[in-house]
CSV table of N, CA and C in Angstrom, one decimal:
chain,number,residue,atom,x,y,z
A,1,THR,N,13.7,8.5,78.0
A,1,THR,CA,12.8,9.3,77.0
A,1,THR,C,11.6,9.9,77.9
A,2,MET,N,11.1,9.2,78.8
A,2,MET,CA,9.9,9.7,79.6
A,2,MET,C,10.5,10.9,80.4
A,3,ALA,N,11.8,10.9,80.9
A,3,ALA,CA,12.3,11.9,81.7
A,3,ALA,C,12.4,13.2,80.8
A,4,ARG,N,12.8,13.0,79.6
A,4,ARG,CA,12.9,14.2,78.7
A,4,ARG,C,11.6,14.8,78.4
A,5,ILE,N,10.5,13.9,78.2
A,5,ILE,CA,9.2,14.3,77.9
A,5,ILE,C,8.7,15.2,79.1
A,6,MET,N,8.8,14.7,80.3
A,6,MET,CA,8.4,15.3,81.6
A,6,MET,C,9.1,16.6,81.8
A,7,GLY,N,10.4,16.5,81.5
A,7,GLY,CA,11.3,17.7,81.8
A,7,GLY,C,11.0,18.8,80.8
A,8,SER,N,10.6,18.5,79.6
A,8,SER,CA,10.4,19.6,78.6
A,8,SER,C,8.8,19.9,78.5
A,9,ALA,N,8.1,19.5,79.5
A,9,ALA,CA,6.7,19.8,79.5
A,9,ALA,C,6.4,21.3,79.7
A,10,SER,N,7.4,22.0,80.4
A,10,SER,CA,7.2,23.4,80.6
A,10,SER,C,7.5,24.2,79.3
A,11,GLU,N,8.2,23.6,78.3
A,11,GLU,CA,8.5,24.3,77.1
A,11,GLU,C,7.3,24.3,76.2
A,12,GLY,N,6.3,23.4,76.4
A,12,GLY,CA,5.2,23.4,75.5
A,12,GLY,C,5.1,22.5,74.4
A,13,LYS,N,5.6,23.2,73.3
A,13,LYS,CA,5.6,22.3,72.0
A,13,LYS,C,6.6,21.3,71.9
A,14,GLY,N,7.8,21.4,72.6
A,14,GLY,CA,8.8,20.4,72.6
A,14,GLY,C,8.4,19.0,73.1
A,15,SER,N,7.6,19.0,74.1
A,15,SER,CA,7.2,17.7,74.6
A,15,SER,C,6.2,17.1,73.6
A,16,THR,N,5.4,17.8,72.9
A,16,THR,CA,4.5,17.2,71.9
A,16,THR,C,5.3,16.6,70.8
A,17,ASN,N,6.2,17.4,70.3
A,17,ASN,CA,7.2,16.8,69.3
A,17,ASN,C,7.9,15.5,69.7
A,18,MET,N,8.3,15.6,70.9
A,18,MET,CA,9.1,14.4,71.4
A,18,MET,C,8.2,13.2,71.5
A,19,LEU,N,6.9,13.4,72.0
A,19,LEU,CA,6.0,12.3,72.1
A,19,LEU,C,5.6,11.8,70.7
A,20,LEU,N,5.5,12.7,69.7
A,20,LEU,CA,5.2,12.2,68.4
A,20,LEU,C,6.4,11.5,67.8
A,21,GLY,N,7.7,11.8,68.2
A,21,GLY,CA,8.7,11.1,67.7
A,21,GLY,C,8.9,9.7,68.3
A,22,VAL,N,8.5,9.5,69.6
A,22,VAL,CA,8.4,8.3,70.2
A,22,VAL,C,7.4,7.4,69.6
A,23,CYS,N,6.2,8.0,69.3
A,23,CYS,CA,5.2,7.2,68.6
A,23,CYS,C,5.6,6.7,67.2
A,24,VAL,N,6.3,7.5,66.5
A,24,VAL,CA,6.7,7.1,65.2
A,24,VAL,C,7.8,6.0,65.4
A,25,CYS,N,8.7,6.1,66.3
A,25,CYS,CA,9.7,5.1,66.4
A,25,CYS,C,9.0,3.8,66.8
A,26,VAL,N,8.0,3.8,67.6
A,26,VAL,CA,7.3,2.5,68.0
A,26,VAL,C,6.6,2.0,66.8
A,27,ALA,N,6.0,2.9,66.0
A,27,ALA,CA,5.3,2.4,64.7
A,27,ALA,C,6.3,1.8,63.8
A,28,SER,N,7.4,2.4,63.7
A,28,SER,CA,8.5,1.9,62.8
A,28,SER,C,8.9,0.5,63.2
A,29,LEU,N,9.1,0.3,64.5
A,29,LEU,CA,9.4,-1.1,64.9
A,29,LEU,C,8.3,-2.1,64.6
A,30,LEU,N,7.0,-1.7,64.8
A,30,LEU,CA,5.9,-2.6,64.5
A,30,LEU,C,5.9,-2.9,63.0
A,31,CYS,N,6.1,-1.9,62.2
A,31,CYS,CA,6.0,-2.1,60.8
A,31,CYS,C,7.2,-2.9,60.3
A,32,GLY,N,8.4,-2.8,60.9
A,32,GLY,CA,9.5,-3.6,60.6
A,32,GLY,C,9.2,-5.0,60.9
A,33,SER,N,8.6,-5.3,62.0
A,33,SER,CA,8.3,-6.7,62.4
A,33,SER,C,7.2,-7.2,61.5
A,34,LEU,N,6.3,-6.4,61.1
A,34,LEU,CA,5.3,-6.9,60.2
A,34,LEU,C,5.9,-7.2,58.8
A,35,ASN,N,6.9,-6.3,58.4
A,35,ASN,CA,7.6,-6.6,57.1
A,35,ASN,C,8.3,-7.9,57.1
A,36,LEU,N,9.0,-8.2,58.3
A,36,LEU,CA,9.7,-9.5,58.4
A,36,LEU,C,8.7,-10.7,58.4
A,37,ALA,N,7.6,-10.5,59.0
A,37,ALA,CA,6.6,-11.6,59.0
A,37,ALA,C,6.0,-11.8,57.6
A,38,LEU,N,5.7,-10.7,57.0
A,38,LEU,CA,5.2,-10.9,55.5
A,38,LEU,C,6.2,-11.5,54.7
A,39,ALA,N,7.5,-11.1,54.8
A,39,ALA,CA,8.6,-11.6,53.9
A,39,ALA,C,8.8,-13.1,54.2
A,40,GLY,N,8.6,-13.5,55.4
A,40,GLY,CA,8.7,-15.0,55.7
A,40,GLY,C,7.5,-15.7,55.1
A,41,VAL,N,6.3,-15.2,55.1
A,41,VAL,CA,5.1,-15.8,54.5
A,41,VAL,C,5.3,-15.8,53.0
A,42,LEU,N,5.6,-14.7,52.5
A,42,LEU,CA,5.7,-14.5,51.0
A,42,LEU,C,6.9,-15.2,50.4
A,43,GLY,N,7.9,-15.5,51.3
A,43,GLY,CA,9.1,-16.2,50.8
A,43,GLY,C,8.9,-17.6,50.6
A,44,GLU,N,7.9,-18.1,51.3
A,44,GLU,CA,7.6,-19.5,51.2
A,44,GLU,C,6.7,-19.8,49.9
A,45,THR,N,5.9,-19.0,49.5
A,45,THR,CA,5.2,-19.1,48.2
A,45,THR,C,6.1,-18.8,47.1
A,46,LYS,N,6.1,-19.4,46.0
A,46,LYS,CA,6.9,-19.2,44.9
A,46,LYS,C,6.5,-18.1,44.0
A,47,LEU,N,6.6,-16.9,44.6
A,47,LEU,CA,6.3,-15.7,43.8
A,47,LEU,C,7.5,-15.1,43.1
A,48,ASN,N,7.3,-14.5,42.0
A,48,ASN,CA,8.5,-13.9,41.3
A,48,ASN,C,8.7,-12.5,42.0
A,49,VAL,N,9.7,-11.8,41.5
A,49,VAL,CA,10.1,-10.6,42.2
A,49,VAL,C,9.0,-9.5,41.9
A,50,TYR,N,8.4,-9.4,40.8
A,50,TYR,CA,7.4,-8.4,40.6
A,50,TYR,C,6.2,-8.6,41.4
A,51,ASP,N,5.7,-9.8,41.6
A,51,ASP,CA,4.6,-10.1,42.5
A,51,ASP,C,4.9,-9.7,44.0
A,52,THR,N,6.2,-10.0,44.4
A,52,THR,CA,6.5,-9.7,45.8
A,52,THR,C,6.5,-8.1,45.9
A,53,VAL,N,7.0,-7.4,45.0
A,53,VAL,CA,7.1,-6.0,45.1
A,53,VAL,C,5.7,-5.4,45.0
A,54,ALA,N,4.7,-5.9,44.3
A,54,ALA,CA,3.4,-5.5,44.2
A,54,ALA,C,2.7,-5.8,45.5
A,55,TYR,N,2.9,-6.9,46.1
A,55,TYR,CA,2.2,-7.2,47.4
A,55,TYR,C,2.7,-6.3,48.5
A,56,MET,N,4.0,-5.8,48.5
A,56,MET,CA,4.5,-4.9,49.5
A,56,MET,C,4.2,-3.4,49.2
A,57,ALA,N,4.2,-3.1,47.9
A,57,ALA,CA,4.0,-1.7,47.5
A,57,ALA,C,2.6,-1.2,47.7
A,58,ILE,N,1.7,-1.9,47.4
A,58,ILE,CA,0.3,-1.6,47.5
A,58,ILE,C,-0.2,-1.3,48.9
A,59,PRO,N,0.1,-2.1,49.9
A,59,PRO,CA,-0.2,-1.8,51.2
A,59,PRO,C,0.5,-0.6,51.8
A,60,ALA,N,1.8,-0.5,51.5
A,60,ALA,CA,2.6,0.7,51.9
A,60,ALA,C,2.0,2.0,51.4
A,61,THR,N,1.7,2.0,50.1
A,61,THR,CA,1.1,3.2,49.5
A,61,THR,C,-0.3,3.5,50.2
A,62,LEU,N,-1.1,2.6,50.4
A,62,LEU,CA,-2.4,2.9,51.0
A,62,LEU,C,-2.2,3.3,52.5
A,63,PHE,N,-1.2,2.9,53.1
A,63,PHE,CA,-0.9,3.2,54.5
A,63,PHE,C,-0.5,4.7,54.5
A,64,LEU,N,0.4,5.1,53.7
A,64,LEU,CA,1.1,6.3,53.6
A,64,LEU,C,0.3,7.5,52.9
A,65,LEU,N,-0.7,7.1,52.1
A,65,LEU,CA,-1.4,8.1,51.3
A,65,LEU,C,-2.1,9.1,52.2
A,66,PRO,N,-2.9,8.6,53.2
A,66,PRO,CA,-3.5,9.7,54.0
A,66,PRO,C,-2.6,10.7,54.7
A,67,ILE,N,-1.5,10.1,55.2
A,67,ILE,CA,-0.4,11.0,55.9
A,67,ILE,C,0.0,12.0,54.8
A,68,ALA,N,0.3,11.6,53.6
A,68,ALA,CA,0.9,12.5,52.6
A,68,ALA,C,-0.1,13.5,52.1
A,69,MET,N,-1.4,13.2,52.2
A,69,MET,CA,-2.4,14.1,51.6
A,69,MET,C,-2.9,15.1,52.7
A,70,PHE,N,-3.0,14.7,53.9
A,70,PHE,CA,-3.7,15.4,54.9
A,70,PHE,C,-2.8,16.1,56.0
A,71,VAL,N,-1.7,15.8,56.1
A,71,VAL,CA,-0.7,16.3,57.2
A,71,VAL,C,-0.1,17.5,56.5
A,72,GLN,N,-0.2,18.7,57.0
A,72,GLN,CA,0.4,19.9,56.4
A,72,GLN,C,1.9,19.9,56.8
A,73,LYS,N,2.7,20.3,55.9
A,73,LYS,CA,4.2,20.3,56.1
A,73,LYS,C,4.6,21.7,55.8
A,74,PRO,N,5.4,22.2,56.7
A,74,PRO,CA,5.9,23.6,56.5
A,74,PRO,C,7.0,23.6,55.3
A,75,VAL,N,6.8,24.7,54.5
A,75,VAL,CA,7.7,24.8,53.4
A,75,VAL,C,8.5,26.2,53.6
A,76,PRO,N,9.9,26.2,53.2
A,76,PRO,CA,10.6,27.3,53.6
A,76,PRO,C,10.5,28.4,52.5
A,77,GLY,N,10.9,29.6,52.9
A,77,GLY,CA,10.9,30.7,51.9
A,77,GLY,C,9.6,31.2,51.5
A,78,GLU,N,9.6,31.6,50.2
A,78,GLU,CA,8.4,32.2,49.6
A,78,GLU,C,7.4,31.2,49.0
A,79,TRP,N,7.7,29.9,49.1
A,79,TRP,CA,6.8,28.8,48.6
A,79,TRP,C,5.3,28.9,49.2
A,80,PRO,N,5.1,29.2,50.4
A,80,PRO,CA,3.7,29.2,50.9
A,80,PRO,C,2.8,30.3,50.2
A,81,LYS,N,3.5,31.3,49.7
A,81,LYS,CA,2.8,32.4,49.1
A,81,LYS,C,2.5,32.2,47.6
A,82,VAL,N,3.1,31.1,47.1
A,82,VAL,CA,2.8,30.8,45.6
A,82,VAL,C,1.5,30.2,45.4
C-alpha cells in the first residue's frame, strides 16, 4: 500500500484518496474490535434485545452524525443546481 501511495504521489489527488482509504480501513478494524469488545461486555449482562440495540445504536449515531452533516458529497447530474 505504501508503494502505491508513493508511486501515485505525482498524480496529486490519487495519493490523497488512497491515504484516506487506508485510514478508513484502519478505523474500520478498530471499530470492529471495539464492537467485539462491547458485545462481550454487554453479552455478560442480562440485557434484552432492545437494550442491546440502544446501547450500540446511540454511540454509532453520535459518531457518524458529524461526518454525515459536514462532509460534502458530490451528487451527479442536475442535483447540485436544485
